[in-house]
Each structure stands twice: as structure tokens, then as C-alpha cells.
Coordinates of C-alpha atoms in Angstrom, one line a residue:
X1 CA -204.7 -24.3 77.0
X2 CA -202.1 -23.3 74.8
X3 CA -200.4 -25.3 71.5
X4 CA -197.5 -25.6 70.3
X5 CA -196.1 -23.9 67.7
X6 CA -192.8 -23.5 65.6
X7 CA -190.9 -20.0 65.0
X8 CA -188.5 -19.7 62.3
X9 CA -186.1 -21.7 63.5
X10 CA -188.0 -24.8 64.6
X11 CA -187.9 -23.5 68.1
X12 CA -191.3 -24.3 70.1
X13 CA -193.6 -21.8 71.2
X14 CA -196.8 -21.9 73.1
X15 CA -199.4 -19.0 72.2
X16 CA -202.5 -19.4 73.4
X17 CA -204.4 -21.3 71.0
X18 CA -204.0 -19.4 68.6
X19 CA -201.4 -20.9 66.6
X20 CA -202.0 -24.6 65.3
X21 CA -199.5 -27.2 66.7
X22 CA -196.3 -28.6 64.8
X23 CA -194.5 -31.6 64.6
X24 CA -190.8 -32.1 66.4
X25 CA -190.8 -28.7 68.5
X26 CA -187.0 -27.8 69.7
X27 CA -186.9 -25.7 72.8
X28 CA -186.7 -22.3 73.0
X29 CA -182.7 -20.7 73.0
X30 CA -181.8 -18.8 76.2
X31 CA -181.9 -15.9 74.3
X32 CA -185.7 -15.8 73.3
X33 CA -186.8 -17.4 76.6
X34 CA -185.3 -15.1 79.3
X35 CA -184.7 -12.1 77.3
X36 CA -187.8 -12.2 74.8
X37 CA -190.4 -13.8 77.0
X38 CA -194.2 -13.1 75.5
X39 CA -195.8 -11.7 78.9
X40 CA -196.9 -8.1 78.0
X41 CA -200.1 -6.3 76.7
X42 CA -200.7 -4.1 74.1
X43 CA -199.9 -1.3 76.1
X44 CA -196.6 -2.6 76.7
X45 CA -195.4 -2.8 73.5
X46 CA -196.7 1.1 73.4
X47 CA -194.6 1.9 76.3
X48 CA -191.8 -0.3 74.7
X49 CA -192.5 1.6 71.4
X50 CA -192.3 5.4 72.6
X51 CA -189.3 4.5 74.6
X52 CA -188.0 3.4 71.6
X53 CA -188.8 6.0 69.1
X54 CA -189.1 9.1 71.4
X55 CA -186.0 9.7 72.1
X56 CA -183.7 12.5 73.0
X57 CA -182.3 12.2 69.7
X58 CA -185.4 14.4 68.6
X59 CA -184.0 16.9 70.0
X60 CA -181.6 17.2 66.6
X61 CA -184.5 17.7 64.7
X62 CA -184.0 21.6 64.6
X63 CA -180.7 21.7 63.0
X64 CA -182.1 19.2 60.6
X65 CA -184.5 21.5 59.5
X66 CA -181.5 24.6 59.2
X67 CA -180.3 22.3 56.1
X68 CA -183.9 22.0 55.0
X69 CA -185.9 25.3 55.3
X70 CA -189.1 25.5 56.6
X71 CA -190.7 23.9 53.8
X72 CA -188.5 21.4 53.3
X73 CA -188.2 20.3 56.8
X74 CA -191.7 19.8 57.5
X75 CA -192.6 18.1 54.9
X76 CA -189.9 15.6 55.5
X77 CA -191.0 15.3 58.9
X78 CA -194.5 14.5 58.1
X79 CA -193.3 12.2 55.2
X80 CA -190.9 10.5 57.4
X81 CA -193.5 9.8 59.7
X82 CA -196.3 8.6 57.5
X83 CA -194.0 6.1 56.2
X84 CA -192.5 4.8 59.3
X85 CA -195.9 4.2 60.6
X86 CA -197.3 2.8 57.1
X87 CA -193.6 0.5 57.8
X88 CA -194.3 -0.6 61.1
X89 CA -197.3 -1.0 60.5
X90 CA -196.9 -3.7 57.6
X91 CA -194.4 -5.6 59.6
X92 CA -196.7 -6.4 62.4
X93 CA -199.2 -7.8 59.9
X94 CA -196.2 -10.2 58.4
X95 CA -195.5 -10.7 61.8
X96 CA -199.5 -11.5 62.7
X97 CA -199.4 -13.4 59.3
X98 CA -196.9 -16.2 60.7
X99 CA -197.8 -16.0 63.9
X100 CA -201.3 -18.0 62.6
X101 CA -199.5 -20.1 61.0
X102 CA -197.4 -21.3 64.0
X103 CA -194.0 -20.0 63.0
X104 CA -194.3 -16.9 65.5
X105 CA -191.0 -14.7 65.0
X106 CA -189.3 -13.0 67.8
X107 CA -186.5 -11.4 66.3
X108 CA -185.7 -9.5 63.1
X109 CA -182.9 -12.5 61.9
X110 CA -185.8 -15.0 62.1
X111 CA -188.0 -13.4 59.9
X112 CA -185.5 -12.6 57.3
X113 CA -184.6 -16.0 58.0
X114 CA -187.9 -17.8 57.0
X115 CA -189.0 -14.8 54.0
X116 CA -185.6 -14.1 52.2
X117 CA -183.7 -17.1 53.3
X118 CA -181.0 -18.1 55.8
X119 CA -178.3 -15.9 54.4
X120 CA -180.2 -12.9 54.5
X121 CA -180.9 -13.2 58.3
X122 CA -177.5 -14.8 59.3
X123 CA -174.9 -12.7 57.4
X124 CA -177.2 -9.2 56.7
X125 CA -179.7 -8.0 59.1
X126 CA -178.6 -9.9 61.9
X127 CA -175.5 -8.2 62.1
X128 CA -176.7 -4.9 60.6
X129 CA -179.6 -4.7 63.5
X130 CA -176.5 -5.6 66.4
X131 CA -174.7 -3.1 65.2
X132 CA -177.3 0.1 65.0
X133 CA -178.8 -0.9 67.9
X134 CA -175.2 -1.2 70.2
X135 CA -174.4 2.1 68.2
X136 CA -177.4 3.3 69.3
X137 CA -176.3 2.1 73.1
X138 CA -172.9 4.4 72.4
X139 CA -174.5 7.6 71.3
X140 CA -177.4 7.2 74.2
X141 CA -174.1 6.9 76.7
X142 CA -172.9 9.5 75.1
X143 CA -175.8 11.7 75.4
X144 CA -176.4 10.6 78.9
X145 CA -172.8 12.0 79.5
X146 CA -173.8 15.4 78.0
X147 CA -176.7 15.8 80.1
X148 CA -174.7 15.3 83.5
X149 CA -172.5 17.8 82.2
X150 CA -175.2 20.3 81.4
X151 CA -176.8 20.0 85.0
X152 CA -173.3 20.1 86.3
X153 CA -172.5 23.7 84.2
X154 CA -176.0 25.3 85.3
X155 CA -174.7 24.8 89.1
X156 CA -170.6 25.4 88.3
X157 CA -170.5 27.5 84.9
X158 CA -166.2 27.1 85.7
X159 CA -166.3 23.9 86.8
X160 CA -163.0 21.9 85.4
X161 CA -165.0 18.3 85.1
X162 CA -164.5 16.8 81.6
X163 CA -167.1 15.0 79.7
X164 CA -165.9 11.8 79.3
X165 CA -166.2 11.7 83.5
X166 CA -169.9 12.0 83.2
X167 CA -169.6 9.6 80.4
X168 CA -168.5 7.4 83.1
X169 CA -171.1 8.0 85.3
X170 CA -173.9 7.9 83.5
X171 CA -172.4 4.1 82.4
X172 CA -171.7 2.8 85.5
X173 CA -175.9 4.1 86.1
X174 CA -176.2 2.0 82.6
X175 CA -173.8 -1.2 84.1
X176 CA -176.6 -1.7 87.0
X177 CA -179.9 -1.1 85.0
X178 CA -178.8 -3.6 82.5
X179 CA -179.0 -6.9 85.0
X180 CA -183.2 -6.8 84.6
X181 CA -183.3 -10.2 82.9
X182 CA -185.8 -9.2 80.1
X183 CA -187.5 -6.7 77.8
X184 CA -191.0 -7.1 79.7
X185 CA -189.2 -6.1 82.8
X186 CA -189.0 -3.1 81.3
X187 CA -192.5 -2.1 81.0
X188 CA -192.5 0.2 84.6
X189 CA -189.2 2.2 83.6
X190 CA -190.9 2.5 79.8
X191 CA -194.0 3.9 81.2
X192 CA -192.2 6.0 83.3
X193 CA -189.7 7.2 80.3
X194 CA -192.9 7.8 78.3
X195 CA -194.3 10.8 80.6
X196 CA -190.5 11.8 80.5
X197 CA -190.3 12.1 77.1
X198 CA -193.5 14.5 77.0
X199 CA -191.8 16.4 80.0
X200 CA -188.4 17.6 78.3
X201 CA -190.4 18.1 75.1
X202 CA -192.7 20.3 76.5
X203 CA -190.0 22.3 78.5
X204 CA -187.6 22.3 74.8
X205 CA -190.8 23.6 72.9
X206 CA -191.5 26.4 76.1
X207 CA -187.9 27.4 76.8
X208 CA -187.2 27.7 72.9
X209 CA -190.6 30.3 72.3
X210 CA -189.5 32.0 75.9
X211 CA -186.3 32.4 74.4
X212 CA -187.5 33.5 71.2
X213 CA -189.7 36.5 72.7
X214 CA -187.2 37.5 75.0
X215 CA -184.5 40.6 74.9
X216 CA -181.8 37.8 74.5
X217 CA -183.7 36.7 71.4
X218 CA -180.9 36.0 68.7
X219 CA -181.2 37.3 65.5
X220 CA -183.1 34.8 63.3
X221 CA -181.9 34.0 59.8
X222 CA -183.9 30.9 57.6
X223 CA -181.5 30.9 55.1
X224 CA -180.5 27.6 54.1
X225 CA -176.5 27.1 55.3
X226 CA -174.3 26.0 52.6
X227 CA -174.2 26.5 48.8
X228 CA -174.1 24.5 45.5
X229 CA -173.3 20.7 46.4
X230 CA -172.4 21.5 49.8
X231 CA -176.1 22.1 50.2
X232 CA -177.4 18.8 48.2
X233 CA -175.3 16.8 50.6
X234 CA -176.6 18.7 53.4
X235 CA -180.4 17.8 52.6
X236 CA -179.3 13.9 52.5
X237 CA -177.4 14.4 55.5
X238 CA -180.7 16.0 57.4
X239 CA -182.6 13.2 55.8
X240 CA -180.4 10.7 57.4
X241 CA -181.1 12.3 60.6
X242 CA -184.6 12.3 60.3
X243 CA -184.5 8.7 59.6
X244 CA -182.5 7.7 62.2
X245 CA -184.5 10.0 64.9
X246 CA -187.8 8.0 63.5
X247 CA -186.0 4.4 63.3
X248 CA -186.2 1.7 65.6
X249 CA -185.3 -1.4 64.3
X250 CA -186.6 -4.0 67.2
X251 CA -189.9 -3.9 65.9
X252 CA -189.9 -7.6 65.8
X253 CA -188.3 -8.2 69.2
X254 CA -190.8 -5.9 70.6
X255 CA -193.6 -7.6 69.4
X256 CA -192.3 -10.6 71.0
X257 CA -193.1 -9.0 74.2
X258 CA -196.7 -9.4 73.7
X259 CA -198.8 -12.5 75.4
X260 CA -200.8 -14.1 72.6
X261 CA -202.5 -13.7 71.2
X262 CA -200.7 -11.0 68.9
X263 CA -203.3 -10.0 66.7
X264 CA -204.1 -6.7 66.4
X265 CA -202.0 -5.8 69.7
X266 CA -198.7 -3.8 68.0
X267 CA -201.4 -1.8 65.8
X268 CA -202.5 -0.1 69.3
X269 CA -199.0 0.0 70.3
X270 CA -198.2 2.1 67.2
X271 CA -201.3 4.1 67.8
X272 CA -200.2 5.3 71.3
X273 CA -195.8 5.5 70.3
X274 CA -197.4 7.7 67.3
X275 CA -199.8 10.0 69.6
X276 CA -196.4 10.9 71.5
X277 CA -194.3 11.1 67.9
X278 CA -196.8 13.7 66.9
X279 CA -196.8 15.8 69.8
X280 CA -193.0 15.7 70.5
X281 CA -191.5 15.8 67.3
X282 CA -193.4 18.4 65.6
X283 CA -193.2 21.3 68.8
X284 CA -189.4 20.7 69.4
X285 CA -188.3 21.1 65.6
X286 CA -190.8 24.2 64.9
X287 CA -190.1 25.8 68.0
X288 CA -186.5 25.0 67.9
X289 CA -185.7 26.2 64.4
X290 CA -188.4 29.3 64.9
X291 CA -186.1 30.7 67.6
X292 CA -183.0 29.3 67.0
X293 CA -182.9 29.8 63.0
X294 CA -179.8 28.6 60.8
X295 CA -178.0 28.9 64.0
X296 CA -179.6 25.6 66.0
X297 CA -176.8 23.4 67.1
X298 CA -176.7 19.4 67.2
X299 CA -179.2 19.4 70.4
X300 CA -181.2 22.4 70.7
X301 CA -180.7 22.4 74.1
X302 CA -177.0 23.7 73.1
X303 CA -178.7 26.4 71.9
X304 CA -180.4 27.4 75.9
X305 CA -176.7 28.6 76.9
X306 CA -174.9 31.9 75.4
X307 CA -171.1 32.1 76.1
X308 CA -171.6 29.7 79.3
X309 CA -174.7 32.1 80.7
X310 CA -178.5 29.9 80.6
X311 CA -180.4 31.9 78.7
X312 CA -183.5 30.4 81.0
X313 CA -184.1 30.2 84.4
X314 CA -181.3 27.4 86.4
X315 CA -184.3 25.2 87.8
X316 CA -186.0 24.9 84.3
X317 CA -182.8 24.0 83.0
X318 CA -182.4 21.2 85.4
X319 CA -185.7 19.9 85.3
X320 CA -185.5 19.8 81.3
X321 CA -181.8 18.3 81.7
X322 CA -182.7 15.5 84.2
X323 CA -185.7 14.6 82.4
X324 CA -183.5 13.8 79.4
X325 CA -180.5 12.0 81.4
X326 CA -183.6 9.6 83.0
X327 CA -185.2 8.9 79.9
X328 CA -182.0 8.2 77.8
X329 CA -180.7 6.1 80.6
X330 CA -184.3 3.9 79.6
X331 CA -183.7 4.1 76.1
X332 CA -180.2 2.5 76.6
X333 CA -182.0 -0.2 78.1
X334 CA -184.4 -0.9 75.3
X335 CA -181.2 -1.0 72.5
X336 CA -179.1 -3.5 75.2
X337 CA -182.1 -6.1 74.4
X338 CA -180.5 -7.3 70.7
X339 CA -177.1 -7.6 72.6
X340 CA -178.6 -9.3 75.6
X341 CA -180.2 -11.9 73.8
X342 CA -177.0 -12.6 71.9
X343 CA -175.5 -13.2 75.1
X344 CA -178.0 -15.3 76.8
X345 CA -178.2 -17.4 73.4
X346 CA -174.3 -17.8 73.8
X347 CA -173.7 -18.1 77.4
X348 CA -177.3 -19.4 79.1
X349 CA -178.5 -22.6 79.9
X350 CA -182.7 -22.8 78.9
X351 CA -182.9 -26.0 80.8
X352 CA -182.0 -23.9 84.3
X353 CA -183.8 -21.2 85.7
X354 CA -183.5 -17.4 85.0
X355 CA -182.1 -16.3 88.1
X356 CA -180.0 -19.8 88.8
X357 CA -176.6 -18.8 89.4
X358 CA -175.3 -20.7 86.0
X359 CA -177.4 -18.2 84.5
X360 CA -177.1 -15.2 86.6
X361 CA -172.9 -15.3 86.5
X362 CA -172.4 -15.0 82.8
X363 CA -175.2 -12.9 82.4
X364 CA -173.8 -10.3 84.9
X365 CA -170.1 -11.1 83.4
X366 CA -171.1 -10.4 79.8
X367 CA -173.6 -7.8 80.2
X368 CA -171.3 -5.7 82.3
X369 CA -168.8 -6.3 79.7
X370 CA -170.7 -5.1 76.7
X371 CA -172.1 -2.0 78.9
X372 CA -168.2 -1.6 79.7
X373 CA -167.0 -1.0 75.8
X374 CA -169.9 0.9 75.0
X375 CA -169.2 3.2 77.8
X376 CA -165.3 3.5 76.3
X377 CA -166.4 4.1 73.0
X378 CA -168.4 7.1 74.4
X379 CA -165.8 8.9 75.9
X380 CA -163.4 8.1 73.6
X381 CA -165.6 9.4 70.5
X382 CA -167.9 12.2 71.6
X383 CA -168.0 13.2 67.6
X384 CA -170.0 10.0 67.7
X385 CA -173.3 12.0 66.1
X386 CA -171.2 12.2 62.5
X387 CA -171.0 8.0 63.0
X388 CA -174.5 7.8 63.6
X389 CA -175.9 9.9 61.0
X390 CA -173.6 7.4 58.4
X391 CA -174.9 4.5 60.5
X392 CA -178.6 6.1 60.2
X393 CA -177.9 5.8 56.6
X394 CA -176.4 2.2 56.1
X395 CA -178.7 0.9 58.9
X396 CA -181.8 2.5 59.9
X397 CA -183.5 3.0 55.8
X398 CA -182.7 -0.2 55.3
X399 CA -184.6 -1.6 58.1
X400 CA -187.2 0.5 58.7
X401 CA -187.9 1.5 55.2
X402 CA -186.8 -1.0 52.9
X403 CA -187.2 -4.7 53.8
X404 CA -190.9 -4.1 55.8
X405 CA -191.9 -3.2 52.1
X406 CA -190.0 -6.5 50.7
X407 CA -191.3 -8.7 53.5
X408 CA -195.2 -7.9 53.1
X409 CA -194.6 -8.0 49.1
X410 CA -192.7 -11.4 49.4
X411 CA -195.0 -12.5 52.1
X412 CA -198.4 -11.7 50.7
X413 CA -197.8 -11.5 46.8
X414 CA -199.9 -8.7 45.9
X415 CA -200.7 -8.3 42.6
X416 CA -198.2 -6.6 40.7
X417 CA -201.0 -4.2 39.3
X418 CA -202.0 -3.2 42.6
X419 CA -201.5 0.2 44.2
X420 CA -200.1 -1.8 47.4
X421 CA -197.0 -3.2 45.5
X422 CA -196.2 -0.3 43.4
X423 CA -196.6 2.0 46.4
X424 CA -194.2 -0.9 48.7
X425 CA -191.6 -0.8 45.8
X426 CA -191.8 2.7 45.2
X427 CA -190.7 3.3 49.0
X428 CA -187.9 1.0 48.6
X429 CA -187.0 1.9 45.7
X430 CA -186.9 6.1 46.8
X431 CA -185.2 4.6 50.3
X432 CA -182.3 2.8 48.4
X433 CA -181.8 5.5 46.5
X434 CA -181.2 7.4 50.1
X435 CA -179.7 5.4 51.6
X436 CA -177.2 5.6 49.4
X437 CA -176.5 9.2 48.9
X438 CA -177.1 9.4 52.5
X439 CA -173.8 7.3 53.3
X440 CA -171.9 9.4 50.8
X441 CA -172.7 12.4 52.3
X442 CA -172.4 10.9 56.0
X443 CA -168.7 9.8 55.1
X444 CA -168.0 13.5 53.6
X445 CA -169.0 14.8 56.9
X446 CA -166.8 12.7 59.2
X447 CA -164.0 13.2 56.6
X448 CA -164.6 17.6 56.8
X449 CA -164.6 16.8 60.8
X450 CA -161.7 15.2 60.8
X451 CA -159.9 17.6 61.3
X452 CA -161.4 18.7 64.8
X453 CA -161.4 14.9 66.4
X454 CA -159.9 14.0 69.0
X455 CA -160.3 11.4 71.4
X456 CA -161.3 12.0 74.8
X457 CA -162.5 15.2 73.6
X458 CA -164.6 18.0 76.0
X459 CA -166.9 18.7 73.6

């Protein structure tokens, strides 16, 4: 039988015994008890996690690497990587960590809450996770949009259909989806996304070498584009997009998914997102920028059409195209959860049940709503990659790299002459430091593009 515990808010929480039981327990917020409800397993949170991580925003990674080199891509790639996992993994164990002590957090405010103090979680990463994770909701739309148009252009090379009408499809697809009333609903469509993401990966790594071999092979130039400071910026800007292909952000809410108790659950979570990171990642980026050289666009998959003509056969094209509209269309679900559980905090009733209509209208209402604007903001800004990569910059380092090192140091004082806490601030330190220059160049980008925006645009 389970106790009761406290998260960071006072709020109570049972967990299966294995939290000791507090004093004065509030109840739960609508928020964390529809949209955060702590049913799932381990392999749950992996389908959760891959879903999250593996997205088709990978698919940038080659024309990350044509401001890097070869050298200097993949070794960002694998250093990105280490550290995201070392990150993730430490805030599991803060999260573990409170967890047995009966303040069990399920969001990312609530532990910066209870470590750094109310401030920090109310006024910083509260909003700062809202707003990468609705961007995040935008430039999925977005992409969604691109691939109906790509599977639309294999079948009708003339056709006169503008993006921002597949924009509009692919949300209205989005508007329906996001009714499931919580993030462990999500666990079939995650699974299924997870095999998706392996599929397009596997066909982006195979078209790219076809390609590459073929007669219609383009000539292949390694040279590193830009010179002088054009090129320093362009490093930080391809940092910026590694980052925010690796980042996530909901780790916390995530873990909330999992039935207690927690311990050692997210660790084989990580283990099973990372088996996928490693496999996709690393073929799509080599393979890409091996056939595609300085000249890989913003999705490789740009790069599988010449002057309107597919450069592979149509039906590989649509299978690799479909298998990315499905899978982003799950990964928009998993980045409405922060904004959903705003909502149901706001406009829910915990004392009536998830699917009573008091709860039902205003979720339907307001989640329509938000998937609405996001939808707008999509069509009306398809140069929406330049606001990510500044958003990547101001929002994913920060969260992914910078305050899981704080938190563990804050959490479980290491000793200051240990490798553990010069290795956690050297990481923040190095990701500050980026973050920084990463904005700066971010914002010289958007302000060189400029010039070519336009809203509405058929790009």
C-alpha cells in the first residue's frame, strides 16, 4: 500500500512505498494529475525518450557538419552526445534523490523550485521550458507541412499547392491527436514513432550512399563554407544545432510518467533513447554530408531532389517522406505536454473526473486553441529554423547542459576537490560560454536572412 508523499510544492503523491509519508498533503493540481499521471514502465519513458530526442530534426545534422568539416563535426557529435547522456543522466539521480525523500518532482519548475529557489522556477525555467517546447510544437508543424508537400511534389512535380496549405493540414491532423488526456497515453503512438524513426533514418542513410554512387552523384567539395569570422560564427551556429537536435528539455515531466517506484527506471530509458541516438544520428550526418558535401541543405532530404526531378526512386521517396510526417506528427504530441499541463492547471477541476464534461470542454477549447496559433505561426514563418537555432541557444544549453550540472552539485555537495564537481562546472561553465556566442551568432543569421522573409512564404 502506497504512502504519501509531498512534491515540491506540498502537493500529495502516492508512490508505492517507497517514499516516507508527510504531514498536511495538498492535492494534486489538474495539471499533474490528468496530464502527468505516474502509470508507465521503464520502457515507456524509453519510448517517451526517443520520441523525444529522435527527431526529424536530425535530419539537419549534415549541413551542421558543412560548417564543421569532417573532423570537426564528429567530434561534436560524439561530444554532444556523451554529455547529454552524462546530463540526463544526473538529473534522474536528483530526481531519484527527492523522490526518497518524499518530495517527488514532476515538472522541471518544481525542481528548480525546491534546489535554486521559487524565483528560479517561477520567473526562469518555467517560462524558458514553455517556450522551447511550444517553439518546438511550431517548427514540428512546420516540418510536418514540408513533408506533405514533398509527398505531394514526388506525385505532381507542377503542382500549384503552397506550403502553408499542408501547414494546415498537417495541424488540423495535430488539433485531433492533441485531445489524449495524458503523456502515458502516449506510450502506443511513441512506440510506434520509435520504429519510425529507425525507418526514415535508414532510408536517409541508404538514399544518400545510393545517391552518392550513382551517375547523378554531385560533385563533392569538404571545404569548410565561409571565411574569417563568417566561419567562427558558423561553427557556433552548427553547435547550436547540434544542441538543439540532442535537447529535450521534459526530462523531468517524463520521468513523471513512470509508476513508482522510480529508481533506476529513466537510467534504462536513456539506455534504449541512446541505442536509437547512436544508430540514427551518426548514419544520417556521415552519409549525408559524404554525398552531399558543403552543398547539404537544412534537411538532407532537400538534397534527394535536383531542379524538381527525385534523384531516387518515387515510392522510396514516399515511404521515407511519410515515415517522417507520422513521426513528427508524435513528436508534436510529446512537446504539447508542458502546454497541456498549463492548461489543465488553469482550467481543470482535480476534484472531477478526467473525462467529466467540466473537464473535457475547456480542455478541448484550450488545447484546440494553442494547437490553432501554433499552426498560424507555422505558415506564417516557414524561416522558423533561423528562430530555433537562436532558441536552441538561449533555451536548449541552458537546460540540458547547464542547470542538470548545478542541480546534482547544489543537490549532492560534492566535494569541491572532486573530479565530479570540476567536471559539472567545467560543462557549465564551456555551455555558458556557448550559449552565448551561440545567440549572437543565431541573431546575425536571422538578421543576413532578413532580407529573404516573408510571411506566408513557399519555401
Amino acid at each position: 500500500m502506497g504512502t504519501v508523499a509531498l512534491d515540491s510544492a506540498g502537493i500529495s503523491l502516492k508512490d508505492g512505498g517507497e517514499n516516507g509519508g508527510l504531514a498536511n498533503p495538498k492535492k494534486l493540481d489538474a495539471g499533474a494529475l490528468f496530464v502527468l499521471k505516474s502509470e508507465g514502465s521503464w520502457l515507456h519513458c524509453g519510448y517517451h525518450l526517443t520520441t523525444a530526442i529522435v527527431a526529424p530534426a536530425l535530419l539537419s545534422l549534415p549541413f551542421a557538419f558543412t560548417l564543421l568539416g569532417w573532423v570537426g563535426g564528429v567530434l561534436c557529435l560524439t561530444s554532444a552526445g556523451l554529455v547529454t547522456f552524462y546530463s540526463y543522466s544526473l538529473l534522474s539521480m536528483v530526481l531519484e534523490h527527492y523522490a526518497q525523500l518524499g518530495k517527488r518532482h514532476l515538472r522541471f519548475r518544481d525542481m528548480a523550485h525546491d534546489i535554486l529557489g521559487p524565483g528560479w522556477g517561477r520567473y526562469f525555467v518555467g517560462p524558458l521550458q514553455l517556450g522551447i517546447c511550444y517553439g518546438a510544437v511550431i517548427a514540428s508543424t512546420l516540418l510536418g507541412g514540408q513533408s506533405l508537400k514533398y509527398i505531394y511534389l514526388v506525385s505532381s512535380p507542377n503542382g500549384s499547392m503552397q506550403l502553408y496549405q499542408f501547414i494546415i493540414m498537417f495541424g488540423g491532423l495535430t488539433l485531433i491527436m492533441a485531445q489524449m488526456p495524458s503523456f502515458h497515453s502516449l506510450r502506443h503512438i511513441n512506440l510506434v514513432s520509435l520504429f519510425l524513426c529507425l525507418t526514415y533514418c535508414a532510408c536517409t542513410t541508404a538514399g544518400a550512399i545510393y545517391i552518392g554512387y550513382s551517375r547523378n552523384a554531385p560533385t563533392r567539395d569538404y571545404t569548410i563554407t565561409g571565411v574569417g569570422i563568417k566561419r567562427g560564427f558558423g561553427v557556433f551556429s552548427a553547435i547550436s544545432i547540434m544542441a538543439t537536435t540532442y535537447g529535450n528539455g521534459i526530462i523531468p515531466e517524463i520521468q513523471a510518467t513512470i509508476a513508482p517506484p522510480v529508481t533506476g527506471k529513466m537510467f534504462k530509458g536513456l539506455l534504449i533513447c541512446y541505442s536509437v541516438v547512436i544508430s540514427t544520428f551518426f548514419s544520417v550526418a556521415i552519409s549525408g554530408y559524404w554525398a552531399f558535401g558543403n552543398q547539404s541543405q537544412g534537411s538532407v532530404l532537400s538534397n534527394f531532389m535536383a531542379n524538381g526531378k527525385p534523384l531516387l526512386p518515387k515510392w522510396f521517396l514516399v515511404i521515407t517522406y511519410v515515415s517522417t510526417l507520422i513521426q513528427v506528427s508524435a513528436v508534436n504530441l510529446v512537446y504539447l505536454q508542458p502546454t497541456n499541463v498549463v492548461i489543465e492547471r488553469q482550467f481543470a477541476d482535480p476534484n472531477k473526473g478526467e473525462l467529466a464534461v467540466r473537464n473535457v470542454v475547456p480542455r478541448l477549447i484550450f488545447r484546440s486553441l494553442s494547437v490553432i496559433i501554433a499552426t498560424t505561426l507555422a505558415a506564417m514563418l516557414p524561416f522558423f529554423g533561423d528562430i530555433m537555432a537562436l532558441f536552441g541557444a538561449f533555451g536548449c544549453i541552458p537546460l540540458d547542459f547547464i542547470l542538470p550540472m548545478i542541480f546534482y552539485n547544489v543537490t549532492f555537495k560534492p566535494s569541491k576537490r572532486s573530479l565530479i564537481y570540476w567536471g559539472n562546472s567545467l560543462i557549465a561553465t564551456i555551455s555558458t560560454v556557448l550559449a552565448v556566442v551561440g545567440a549572437v551568432a543565431s541573431v546575425r543569421q536571422i538578421v543576413l536572412d532578413a532580407k529573404t522573409y516573408r510571411l506566408f512564404a513557399n519555401m
